[in-house]
Structures are given as structure tokens and as C-alpha cells.
Amino acid sequence: MNVSQIRDKFIHYFVAKGHTHVASSPVIPQDDPTLMFANAGMNQFKDIFLGKEQRSYTRATTSQKCIRAGGKHNDLDDVGYTSRHLTFFEMLGNFSFGDYFKKEAIQFAWEVSTEVFLLDPKKIFVSVFETDDEAYDLWLNHVPANQIVRFGAKQNFWAMGDTGPCGPCTELLFDRGERFSSAKDPYEDESGERFLEFWNCVFMQFDKGPHGQVLLKKPSIDTGMGLERIAALKQGVDNVFEIDLFQNLIRDAEKILSRRYEDHKVAFHVIADHIRSLSFAIADGAILSNVDRGYVLRKILRRAVQFGRRLGQEDPFLHKMVLPLIHQMGSTYPELKKEQSHIEEMILNEEEGFLRTLKRSGGLLQKAFEEAKPKNLLEGEVAFKLKDTYGIPFDELALMAKDMSIKIDTEGYLKEEERAKEISRKGFEVKEQLSMEPLLEFVQQHGPSRFVGFDTLHTNATVIGILHNGQFVDTLLKGQSGSLILDETPFYAEKGGQIGDVGSISAFRVDATKTPVKGLILHEGTAEDTLVLSQVVSAKVDYALRKEIEKHHTATHILHWALQQVAGPQVRQQGSYVAANRLRFDYNAQKPLSDEELKLIERICNEKIRENLAVTTYELG
Ligand code: GLY
């Protein structure tokens, strides 16, 4: 059974069980600042689990593009060295949004594993969360007790990130036999190579916030089965890189690299994996850069280039792997074909840049080792910098060090690595938030806030909610800060990088307008006199500031258009910040703009502004 057939069989099974087939979301999350890459099938359903959004279906199934590099789930350094880790993979999933729960989820997982994919029931072990007796008992209907293990939170409590939906889970593990290890059961199998986890079913029950967990209104189901892992089991191969899709890709890589796979398996694995992460991320609009997600992608590319160099590649080669990848995956994911030249160019540019850096850093490497000689020790900090900044893998440094009888301060190196991880995690932590639960209840009770600010900037309204210190109250006293909710409001809430309106609501000064949960417009500020619930107030947006913000908003559209005229139609917006006194516009590009191009863009923008065209406003969800 090839990869495509496996994908289809899984989806068909769940469609037949009443699930709606939903397309994969982009691998670059569109509106979730807590997430670096799509890391699980459930990401696109996060708001449904949290009760913030409803859809026409309560059961769904997907094959989701995922990247696990950087952020909470990070497998980058393992790729190439284990039989199962990938930075890019496809996750097959079935989801229930307050529909079925543990019993059916376990039943489905068992049926799919043993009746659809015909795995040997005697070799399937399952793990449950240590206190989840219900799941344990449900599994006893399918497997004997000696095939059930209990683990703590590290293995059997799943969370998509530091915040968000989470819950205990049950995993299905396949015993691949003694050739992997002598471990008798998953407890003994520390490396996880013998008892291969191929499916995780999460019993979504909580929303984790910065201050703890709250129960979700409706217990739900989120499952994830690694497509490449089930393919390896089905095709009877020991390593995910031996499945049909990867082997085809590797055959093409052999031609491009003029090397034999048999002699250099690790390097081929790394290259075959990394080209997938890079191509899918770029196709979905990512850029390679020095910060956040862009930096993780840059590290992935550098790691691939380094492994290529071990095979003698001194010139760019990675971009040549895009076409073979399209041959393997382009029909399932047409975005690859559509963005082919853009992906190739971006990878080629980055390869060239890195090879230039390496030429320069060749000197650095030599210098670092020369300085290490008197003490026979390469400092951990230096080693980490060589890896992190110049992408020289640790094991390569270790080999060189060994050749020169120099030791590497591994402890110092690991400390630096931990520090860098902490920084990258922090970068993606969500800010302090109000507790969502009461706000969601409020919207459910009162319906969404009515926005009237396109027609008027000044209206009379009724105060229907007052928040003080995160709690609903009846009165806000003079001098107290808090938030007001009105039955209708002309205040535009911060959205998509555009700051919200400021102004006044009778004796309340509005410093910011926000939407912490879908449908709710919250006016934050300070009471200059006492305000009470049900009071009729006069809500007035600061007109001058709104106008300035609008001008900058329009200017982002003009700038985007001008950029496309000059830098090409592939330029796409990555984000923006629109305020009353400035704007920032993030976009993707293969190379920086020249001075001439910048001047041209400025001229085109100014010309457009002088044309003084009419602006039409649309509220786009
Ligand atoms: N969301 C389940 C998993 O990724 O394992």
C-alpha cells in the first residue's frame, strides 16, 4: 500500500463514519501568534475546541501538513539519527467537537489499525495516562492487560503549546521486535525505537492558560497518526525514510548529488526531510530570516547544506530537489507546483548566501580551534555559536575536535543550547490574558457586539458589561481602570495588526479597543466618573486619530501594490502594524531591495496618493 493509498483509506474510513473531510491548513499559521508552525492536525480547529467558534459539522477528518522544528514540539536535531523523526510530516486525524468521546475514539483507532491497515493485534501496545482508568478499561475490550501501559504527563498528556487546548491521551504503539532493542515493553524502551508510537488520541478536556487549566465545555477528541510511520509499518520497512515516497525522492537525490544512498544514509535522510519542510513552508508564504520562524527555517536549510557538503557539494544543490519533491507530492498539494519557481529561487539564494558565509567562517572555525589548542578545550559557548550561527553541526565539530585531540566542553554547550531554547520558547509565549471562559459565556448570552463605526463615529449606547481586575462588576468607580462592553459601538477593535480606536464613552476614557474573544468588543480605559451597568452613554471615537489610522491602513495597500510592481507579483504580505503615526509592512522576498528599487516604490506610492482615489471599505471577518 503506497502513501497515497494509505492517506485515502484513512480519510474514506472516517468520511464513512460521518466525518467531514477538511483540507489541511497552511503550515504557516495564519492567525495564531502562539504557534510557529502548524504542529498538529488540531491547530486549525483550536477555536472550536475552545468553544469560540462553531461549524456546521461536529466530526472532521484531515491529512494535515505539520512541521515540528522550533517551538514546543521540536524534532530537528533528531532527524537523520533515528528511524522515525521528521521535521515535516503529514498527520492523519479524526476529530470530534463535543460529539463522540473516549469509547468511540478508541473503537475507531482499533478498527482502523487492525481492520483497515491489518496490523497484527498482538503487536499493538497502548499507553494511557496514569490515572485514566476509563481509557484503560475501554482498551481491555481490545487488548490484554499486558499490552496496556500507563505513563505520566510527559508521554500521555498532550498540549499543542504552552497555552491552548490540551488533555490526557492514549497512544498506539507497534512492537517492531528485538532487532530494535531487547526492551520487553514500552516501559523499558527508552529510545522509543522498538515500540513505535504511530497514533495518538487526545481526550481534549482543558484549556491551558498562563495561570492554569480550565475545563472545556464539551469534551472533544483530537487524534494524530503519522502518515509516514503507518506507511513504514504497512510497507514492512524499518525506517520512515524507506517508505515509497522518500525512496523515490532519494533516488532523485542520488542523481543530483552523484552519491550512493547506501553509503551516506544519514545525509540523504536529512536532505530528503529538510527539503520538504523548506518547500512547504515557503509555498505557504514563509521567509528565511534572522528571527523567529525565519531563523528556524534558515537553520534547517543550513543543516541540509552542511550534510550536502559532507557529500562533496561545494555548490548549491538543494534547490534542485524541489522538482523531485513536486513529482512526489505535487498532486496532493498543488501549492508546491504553483510556487515552484519562488521556492527554488528562495532556496538557491539562501544556499549561495550560506556558502559565502561558510567560506568566511572557514577562517572562524580554524581560529576557534587554534584558540582552543593551548587548553585542549573548545569552550561550550564557542561551539554553540559555531553551530547556531554558522550551522556547523555539533557532531561535525566533535569529529574535527577528535582529529585534533581537542575536547569540547559539552556541558557548557548543552547549557547554551538550553538557554537558546528558552529564549525561542519565550518568544512564542502568549501575553497575560483575561480569563476567556466568562467572556465566552458573555458572548453566548448577549450575542456578538454590534459594530456601527463604518457609519458613525459617535452614538448613544447602553453599557451591558463592566470588567474590573478581570471580573464582571456592576459599577466602576471614578479613577478605576477596567473595560466596558456596549450593546453597540463605533469603536473599531484592534485587528490584523491595525491598532484599535481610542476616544471616550461618557466619563470613561478609552485607551484601547480589543477583541479578546470572537464577537466581543472590549473598550479598555479609565473611569473619570462613576459608571454603572445599564447606563446610557455617549460613545465617541477620536475622529482625528481614526483618520490617521485609516490613512496608514490605506497606505499599506498602496505599498503592497507598489512592491509587487517593483519586486514582482510573488511578493506577499507577512504581517503589518498600522497605527496613527506609523505603519510597518512585512513581506516575503528573495533578496533585499536596492536603493533604486526603494526610491521607485516611494515614487509609485506618492503618485498613487496624489491621484486621491476613492477608498472603499470592506469588513473582512
Ligand atoms: N494532536 C495530537 C498529536 O499531535 O499527537
XYZ file of C-alpha atoms and ligand atoms in Angstrom:
626
model
C 0.000 0.000 0.000
C 1.641 3.264 -1.040
C 1.473 6.564 0.834
C -1.365 7.933 -1.298
C -3.469 4.824 -0.799
C -2.908 4.950 2.951
C -3.938 8.609 3.095
C -7.077 7.864 1.056
C -8.060 4.802 3.068
C -7.854 6.676 6.329
C -9.923 9.609 5.081
C -12.500 7.302 3.472
C -12.938 5.333 6.662
C -13.749 8.433 8.675
C -15.931 10.007 6.000
C -17.966 6.791 6.072
C -18.277 7.292 9.838
C -19.874 10.703 9.385
C -16.753 12.891 9.411
C -16.363 15.900 7.123
C -13.145 15.835 5.122
C -11.425 19.186 5.728
C -8.354 20.294 3.748
C -5.020 20.780 5.510
C -4.479 24.286 6.815
C -1.277 26.076 5.727
C 1.841 25.013 7.542
C 2.359 28.664 8.488
C -0.378 29.525 10.986
C -2.443 32.448 9.744
C -3.780 33.929 12.947
C -2.294 32.163 15.930
C 0.603 34.063 17.500
C 1.218 31.177 19.930
C 2.356 28.892 17.142
C 5.476 28.898 14.975
C 4.374 26.211 12.513
C 1.284 24.046 12.215
C 2.382 21.250 14.545
C -0.743 19.086 14.644
C -3.980 18.404 12.835
C -5.946 20.069 15.608
C -4.422 23.539 15.154
C -6.972 24.683 12.625
C -9.760 23.562 14.983
C -8.369 25.239 18.100
C -11.192 27.777 18.400
C -13.825 25.067 18.002
C -12.302 23.081 20.859
C -12.229 26.256 22.947
C -15.902 26.901 22.218
C -15.126 30.194 20.448
C -16.259 29.028 17.046
C -18.930 26.732 15.676
C -19.031 24.913 12.348
C -21.708 23.051 10.519
C -20.097 19.711 11.439
C -19.101 18.074 14.736
C -16.845 15.378 13.218
C -13.907 16.071 10.934
C -11.007 14.242 9.339
C -7.858 15.667 7.787
C -4.420 14.978 6.447
C -2.510 17.922 7.873
C 0.876 19.299 6.816
C 2.940 19.668 10.001
C 6.372 20.995 10.870
C 7.941 20.154 14.187
C 11.011 22.344 14.396
C 11.387 25.217 16.842
C 8.639 25.901 19.385
C 7.226 23.348 21.829
C 7.438 20.316 19.557
C 10.913 20.266 18.038
C 12.440 17.224 16.341
C 15.068 18.977 14.215
C 18.174 17.591 15.874
C 16.853 14.018 15.851
C 16.229 13.881 12.103
C 18.705 11.559 10.432
C 19.673 9.809 13.646
C 16.515 7.882 14.486
C 14.257 5.703 12.373
C 11.164 7.810 12.954
C 11.755 11.555 13.351
C 10.913 14.095 10.666
C 10.638 17.877 10.731
C 7.903 17.787 8.078
C 5.261 15.100 8.143
C 1.637 14.506 7.368
C -0.690 13.849 10.254
C -3.858 11.899 9.623
C -6.530 12.779 12.124
C -10.109 12.354 13.211
C -11.770 14.950 15.396
C -14.909 15.187 17.455
C -16.137 18.568 18.619
C -18.337 17.691 21.580
C -19.661 14.719 19.590
C -18.193 11.290 20.476
C -15.585 10.795 23.196
C -13.269 8.102 24.564
C -15.271 4.975 23.780
C -15.796 5.688 20.086
C -12.331 7.216 19.599
C -10.709 4.055 20.937
C -13.044 1.857 18.903
C -12.236 3.802 15.702
C -8.479 3.709 16.321
C -8.595 -0.022 16.901
C -10.693 -0.726 13.823
C -8.533 1.411 11.554
C -5.335 -0.185 12.847
C -6.471 -3.797 12.696
C -9.201 -3.903 10.042
C -8.222 -1.153 7.606
C -4.438 -1.392 7.899
C -4.428 -5.009 9.110
C -1.756 -4.551 11.760
C -1.193 -7.614 13.936
C -3.303 -7.047 17.098
C -0.777 -8.989 19.164
C 1.869 -6.403 18.397
C -0.165 -3.329 19.237
C 0.540 -1.934 22.697
C -1.345 1.031 24.066
C -0.441 3.619 26.628
C -2.871 5.581 28.787
C -2.472 8.486 31.183
C -1.527 7.096 34.608
C -4.872 7.874 36.271
C -7.138 7.288 33.275
C -8.893 4.089 34.385
C -11.727 4.716 31.945
C -9.416 4.532 28.920
C -7.642 1.533 30.461
C -10.920 -0.356 30.842
C -12.050 0.566 27.332
C -8.821 -0.822 25.918
C -9.356 -4.096 27.760
C -12.143 -4.750 25.238
C -9.453 -4.980 22.551
C -6.077 -5.918 24.056
C -4.933 -7.969 27.062
C -3.733 -6.082 30.153
C -0.079 -6.921 29.434
C -0.333 -4.817 26.254
C -1.504 -1.727 28.164
C 0.945 0.603 29.888
C 0.405 3.721 31.964
C 2.612 6.788 31.684
C 2.688 10.216 33.317
C 2.139 13.630 31.807
C 5.366 13.707 29.783
C 4.158 10.953 27.464
C 0.432 10.876 27.936
C -0.794 14.407 28.391
C -0.836 16.324 25.125
C -0.828 20.105 24.652
C -0.377 21.973 21.400
C 1.731 24.654 23.053
C 2.326 26.453 26.321
C -1.286 27.550 26.169
C -4.381 26.252 24.421
C -6.468 23.082 24.335
C -4.978 20.004 25.963
C -5.827 16.744 27.673
C -4.767 13.225 28.600
C -4.099 10.955 25.680
C -3.799 7.334 24.698
C -1.159 6.205 22.234
C -0.961 3.192 19.965
C 2.499 1.661 19.745
C 3.617 -1.111 17.433
C 6.176 -3.622 18.633
C 8.815 -3.789 15.891
C 10.684 -6.584 17.553
C 14.043 -7.420 19.007
C 16.078 -6.086 16.134
C 15.350 -2.641 17.577
C 16.059 -3.439 21.211
C 15.653 -6.101 23.859
C 13.096 -3.965 25.723
C 10.173 -6.179 26.691
C 7.587 -3.451 26.817
C 7.277 0.326 26.273
C 8.413 0.972 29.873
C 11.818 -0.478 29.055
C 12.048 1.049 25.590
C 13.681 4.351 26.463
C 14.624 5.318 22.917
C 11.083 4.603 21.648
C 12.521 2.805 18.619
C 11.163 -0.690 19.300
C 7.624 0.234 20.343
C 6.889 2.752 17.609
C 4.232 5.276 18.510
C 2.104 5.638 15.421
C -1.148 7.142 16.665
C -2.063 9.493 19.450
C -5.659 10.051 20.554
C -6.098 13.069 22.762
C -9.090 13.425 25.038
C -9.393 17.203 24.826
C -10.757 18.380 28.122
C -8.904 21.539 29.191
C -7.846 24.975 28.042
C -4.423 25.781 29.413
C -3.906 29.464 30.118
C -0.958 31.314 31.642
C -2.458 30.792 35.109
C -3.693 27.228 34.906
C -6.233 24.994 33.246
C -9.969 25.376 32.897
C -12.346 22.654 31.786
C -13.600 22.814 28.203
C -17.378 22.987 27.949
C -17.557 19.959 25.700
C -15.058 17.118 25.945
C -13.693 16.517 22.460
C -11.402 14.237 20.506
C -8.220 15.112 18.625
C -6.154 12.352 17.093
C -2.974 12.269 15.082
C -1.494 9.348 13.190
C 1.860 9.886 11.496
C 1.320 9.035 7.827
C 4.965 8.179 7.278
C 5.025 5.948 10.356
C 1.956 3.929 9.445
C 3.370 3.696 5.905
C 6.610 2.256 7.302
C 4.625 -0.335 9.280
C 2.423 -1.189 6.310
C 5.309 -1.438 3.886
C 7.344 -3.532 6.334
C 10.337 -1.198 6.416
C 12.383 -0.228 9.449
C 12.774 3.461 8.810
C 10.353 6.168 7.695
C 12.871 7.123 5.014
C 12.455 3.697 3.447
C 8.802 4.236 2.505
C 7.939 4.676 -1.180
C 7.662 8.470 -1.159
C 11.076 9.006 0.418
C 12.789 6.297 -1.583
C 11.622 7.917 -4.821
C 12.878 11.266 -3.590
C 16.179 9.736 -2.533
C 16.665 8.097 -5.987
C 16.481 11.591 -7.488
C 18.783 12.960 -4.800
C 21.364 10.306 -5.711
C 21.466 11.703 -9.252
C 21.691 15.302 -8.081
C 24.396 14.551 -5.530
C 26.234 11.898 -7.562
C 26.496 9.763 -4.467
C 25.005 6.421 -3.436
C 22.348 6.364 -0.760
C 23.726 3.103 0.642
C 26.975 4.831 1.572
C 25.548 8.012 3.112
C 22.148 7.261 4.562
C 22.104 9.909 7.299
C 22.924 12.743 4.900
C 20.295 11.574 2.402
C 17.694 11.337 5.151
C 18.437 14.831 6.390
C 18.294 16.311 2.891
C 15.079 14.471 1.971
C 13.400 15.625 5.156
C 14.616 19.201 5.118
C 13.631 19.898 1.517
C 10.065 19.043 2.474
C 9.929 21.445 5.448
C 11.529 24.227 3.470
C 9.413 23.805 0.340
C 6.091 23.548 2.173
C 6.899 26.458 4.471
C 7.952 28.693 1.573
C 4.960 27.633 -0.533
C 2.740 28.751 2.338
C 4.407 32.151 2.477
C 7.302 31.784 4.933
C 10.569 33.620 4.536
C 14.048 32.721 5.743
C 15.432 35.322 8.073
C 17.276 36.006 11.298
C 14.293 35.970 13.605
C 11.675 33.570 14.922
C 10.249 31.215 12.305
C 12.520 32.553 9.570
C 15.533 31.677 11.691
C 14.362 28.123 12.307
C 13.924 27.669 8.561
C 17.358 29.128 7.968
C 18.796 26.590 10.422
C 17.000 23.773 8.602
C 18.449 24.913 5.295
C 21.944 25.238 6.730
C 21.765 21.796 8.237
C 20.844 20.349 4.826
C 23.634 22.264 3.115
C 26.159 21.049 5.698
C 25.172 17.455 5.110
C 25.450 18.082 1.364
C 28.968 19.366 1.873
C 29.871 16.143 3.594
C 28.963 14.506 0.298
C 31.246 16.887 -1.532
C 28.690 19.503 -2.564
C 30.508 22.820 -2.593
C 27.918 24.411 -4.880
C 24.200 24.988 -4.325
C 22.246 21.761 -4.819
C 19.252 21.830 -2.510
C 17.038 23.926 -4.792
C 17.331 21.142 -7.378
C 15.386 18.880 -5.030
C 12.212 20.973 -5.347
C 11.177 19.422 -8.648
C 11.579 15.809 -7.475
C 9.512 16.740 -4.431
C 6.804 18.135 -6.683
C 6.800 14.837 -8.560
C 6.121 13.030 -5.284
C 3.700 15.371 -3.563
C 2.545 17.987 -6.064
C -0.692 16.283 -6.976
C -1.840 16.133 -3.340
C -0.508 19.609 -2.538
C -0.783 21.766 -5.678
C 0.653 24.786 -3.842
C 4.088 23.229 -4.392
C 3.697 23.324 -8.163
C 2.163 26.778 -8.093
C 5.056 28.223 -6.098
C 7.820 26.126 -7.689
C 9.979 28.917 -9.061
C 9.509 31.015 -5.953
C 10.614 28.116 -3.721
C 13.569 27.295 -5.943
C 14.763 30.872 -6.051
C 14.456 31.421 -2.345
C 16.366 28.228 -1.547
C 19.040 28.957 -4.141
C 19.592 32.483 -2.820
C 19.850 31.240 0.710
C 22.249 28.442 -0.274
C 24.500 30.895 -2.067
C 24.467 33.227 0.913
C 25.291 30.435 3.326
C 28.102 29.062 1.193
C 29.622 32.546 1.150
C 29.278 32.731 4.949
C 30.908 29.343 5.256
C 33.865 30.422 3.183
C 34.323 33.282 5.584
C 33.592 31.140 8.644
C 36.133 28.572 7.486
C 38.571 31.054 8.964
C 36.480 31.335 12.103
C 36.441 27.608 12.574
C 40.177 27.422 12.220
C 40.591 30.349 14.581
C 38.267 28.776 17.158
C 40.294 25.559 17.119
C 43.609 27.379 17.253
C 42.449 29.293 20.297
C 41.273 26.026 21.841
C 44.657 24.321 21.413
C 46.589 25.640 24.423
C 43.885 24.390 26.812
C 42.905 21.472 24.585
C 39.342 22.631 25.113
C 36.787 24.227 22.820
C 34.525 26.338 25.034
C 30.844 25.353 25.028
C 29.792 28.871 24.171
C 32.062 28.965 21.109
C 30.929 25.529 19.945
C 27.310 26.527 20.281
C 27.849 29.728 18.342
C 29.519 27.788 15.534
C 26.525 25.521 15.377
C 23.780 28.030 15.912
C 25.082 30.899 13.832
C 27.076 29.084 11.193
C 25.070 25.880 11.139
C 28.080 23.632 11.738
C 26.538 20.533 13.306
C 27.802 19.527 16.714
C 28.846 16.074 15.590
C 30.901 17.626 12.819
C 32.634 19.839 15.366
C 33.101 16.776 17.556
C 34.763 14.886 14.699
C 37.123 17.759 13.943
C 37.896 18.167 17.622
C 38.649 14.467 17.893
C 41.045 14.667 14.955
C 42.924 17.452 16.712
C 42.754 15.805 20.161
C 40.776 18.730 21.491
C 37.866 18.243 23.864
C 34.589 20.090 23.564
C 33.005 21.469 26.714
C 29.785 19.525 26.133
C 28.201 20.631 29.372
C 28.711 24.307 28.508
C 27.438 23.609 25.023
C 24.253 21.986 26.317
C 23.706 24.879 28.725
C 23.887 27.349 25.851
C 21.544 25.208 23.828
C 19.020 25.126 26.684
C 19.299 28.902 27.060
C 18.639 29.416 23.349
C 15.643 27.072 23.510
C 14.282 29.019 26.460
C 14.616 32.266 24.518
C 12.873 30.785 21.487
C 10.074 29.400 23.693
C 9.654 32.767 25.395
C 9.380 34.456 22.026
C 6.266 32.438 21.453
C 4.686 32.722 24.867
C 1.333 34.431 24.912
C 0.949 37.593 26.878
C -1.101 37.848 30.097
C -4.706 37.327 29.227
C -8.121 37.807 30.728
C -9.781 34.544 31.575
C -11.611 33.530 28.406
C -14.332 31.438 29.937
C -16.550 34.264 31.361
C -16.027 36.329 28.213
C -17.138 33.449 26.021
C -20.189 32.960 28.196
C -20.936 36.647 27.886
C -20.929 36.489 24.075
C -23.090 33.402 24.151
C -25.629 35.189 26.362
C -25.628 38.587 24.666
C -24.640 37.744 21.119
C -21.748 39.485 19.324
C -21.080 43.225 19.880
C -22.673 45.341 17.172
C -20.092 47.474 15.365
C -21.512 50.651 13.805
C -18.237 52.501 13.276
C -18.322 52.494 9.491
C -21.477 54.629 9.548
C -20.871 56.815 12.549
C -18.134 57.724 14.987
C -20.471 58.944 17.690
C -23.531 57.179 19.058
C -25.554 56.672 22.202
C -25.298 53.158 23.605
C -26.011 51.126 26.725
C -23.346 49.643 28.991
C -24.062 45.912 29.084
C -20.851 44.722 30.756
C -18.180 46.169 33.065
C -14.916 44.413 33.898
C -12.599 45.373 36.712
C -9.465 43.346 37.561
C -10.675 40.706 35.117
C -14.028 40.221 36.925
C -17.513 41.290 35.872
C -18.772 44.063 38.201
C -21.807 46.359 38.358
C -20.014 49.653 38.933
C -16.727 51.233 38.002
C -15.696 53.997 40.365
C -14.009 57.244 39.448
C -10.312 56.663 38.872
C -10.626 52.867 38.426
C -9.387 51.228 35.264
C -11.348 48.498 33.569
C -13.198 47.560 30.394
C -16.659 48.346 29.102
C -18.873 46.380 26.751
C -21.639 48.267 24.934
C -24.708 46.999 23.092
C -23.411 48.788 20.009
C -20.194 50.656 19.422
C -18.474 52.852 16.849
C -15.044 51.785 18.231
C -13.023 49.615 15.851
C -11.182 46.845 17.714
C -7.520 46.037 17.119
C -7.348 43.526 14.302
C -4.792 42.114 11.889
C -2.061 44.478 13.036
C -4.227 47.599 12.985
C -4.484 49.265 16.388
C -7.972 49.837 17.793
C -9.788 53.150 18.246
C -9.385 55.443 21.228
C -11.839 58.081 22.433
C -14.432 58.446 25.178
C -17.557 56.712 26.459
C -19.215 59.441 28.523
C -16.954 59.738 31.572
C -14.734 56.807 30.551
C -11.505 57.397 28.645
C -10.949 54.631 26.066
C -7.231 53.896 25.661
C -7.596 50.750 23.561
C -10.287 48.672 21.874
C -9.764 44.934 21.632
C -11.447 41.653 20.754
C -10.139 39.062 23.243
C -12.710 36.504 22.070
C -14.543 36.342 18.771
C -17.524 38.680 18.590
C -16.691 40.738 21.685
C -15.584 44.380 21.502
C -13.922 45.468 24.722
C -13.132 49.129 25.463
C -10.205 49.408 27.852
C -9.517 52.547 29.834
C -10.198 54.549 32.990
C -13.353 55.943 34.546
C -13.265 59.689 35.106
C -16.559 59.449 36.961
C -18.644 56.563 38.296
C -20.205 54.293 35.667
C -22.916 51.714 36.249
C -24.349 48.795 34.353
C -27.289 49.649 32.048
C -26.244 53.306 31.937
C -26.902 55.028 28.629
C -23.639 56.576 27.476
C -22.312 58.660 24.648
C -19.625 56.700 22.768
C -17.306 58.892 20.749
C -14.293 57.787 18.713
C -11.357 60.191 18.489
C -12.007 61.197 14.906
C -8.586 62.688 14.155
C -6.773 59.569 15.330
C -9.142 57.224 13.464
C -8.462 59.204 10.272
C -4.723 58.894 10.776
C -5.025 55.153 11.359
C -7.187 54.798 8.256
C -4.628 56.674 6.172
C -1.906 54.318 7.302
C -4.138 51.333 6.633
C -4.778 52.516 3.072
C -1.056 53.168 2.745
C -0.271 49.513 3.490
C -2.409 48.503 0.499
C -0.684 51.036 -1.733
C 2.709 49.894 -0.508
C 1.858 46.244 -1.096
C 0.753 47.024 -4.625
C 3.832 49.160 -5.344
C 6.104 46.419 -4.014
C 4.512 43.929 -6.374
C 5.060 46.297 -9.306
C 8.746 46.599 -8.495
C 9.775 43.335 -6.824
C 7.378 41.026 -8.648
C 3.892 39.564 -8.254
C 5.108 36.887 -5.828
C 5.528 39.471 -3.035
C 3.068 38.607 -0.320
C 2.199 40.301 2.911
C 3.500 38.544 6.021
C 2.066 40.884 8.608
C 1.718 44.557 9.346
C 1.358 47.095 12.092
C -0.895 50.061 11.461
C -1.020 52.934 13.932
C -1.901 56.631 13.840
C 1.668 57.797 13.374
C 3.340 54.952 11.504
C 2.979 51.680 9.696
C 5.127 48.607 9.293
C 4.701 46.185 6.439
C 6.292 42.715 6.494
C 6.622 40.857 3.248
C 8.477 37.913 1.792
C 11.311 38.374 -0.666
C 14.268 36.515 -2.025
C 16.621 39.432 -1.772
C 16.739 42.911 -0.287
C 15.568 45.870 -2.359
C 18.240 48.014 -3.970
C 18.317 51.757 -3.297
C 16.901 52.384 -6.775
C 14.034 49.992 -6.174
C 13.241 51.636 -2.849
C 13.150 55.044 -4.493
C 10.915 53.721 -7.254
C 8.489 52.245 -4.727
C 8.405 55.529 -2.874
C 7.658 57.375 -6.112
C 4.885 54.970 -7.139
C 3.286 55.239 -3.678
C 3.391 59.025 -3.721
C 1.905 59.124 -7.209
C -0.959 56.884 -6.138
C -1.611 59.007 -3.074
C -1.673 62.174 -5.192
C -4.258 60.588 -7.505
C -6.561 60.838 -4.485
C -8.691 57.868 -5.471
C -11.867 56.979 -3.596
C -11.383 54.287 -0.945
C -13.943 51.542 -0.377
C -14.061 49.794 2.979
C -14.940 46.153 3.487
C -15.215 44.351 6.803
C -13.462 41.063 6.105
C -14.359 38.785 9.034
N -2.758 16.346 18.487
C -2.284 15.075 18.754
C -0.845 14.886 18.439
O -0.296 15.706 17.771
O -0.233 13.954 18.850
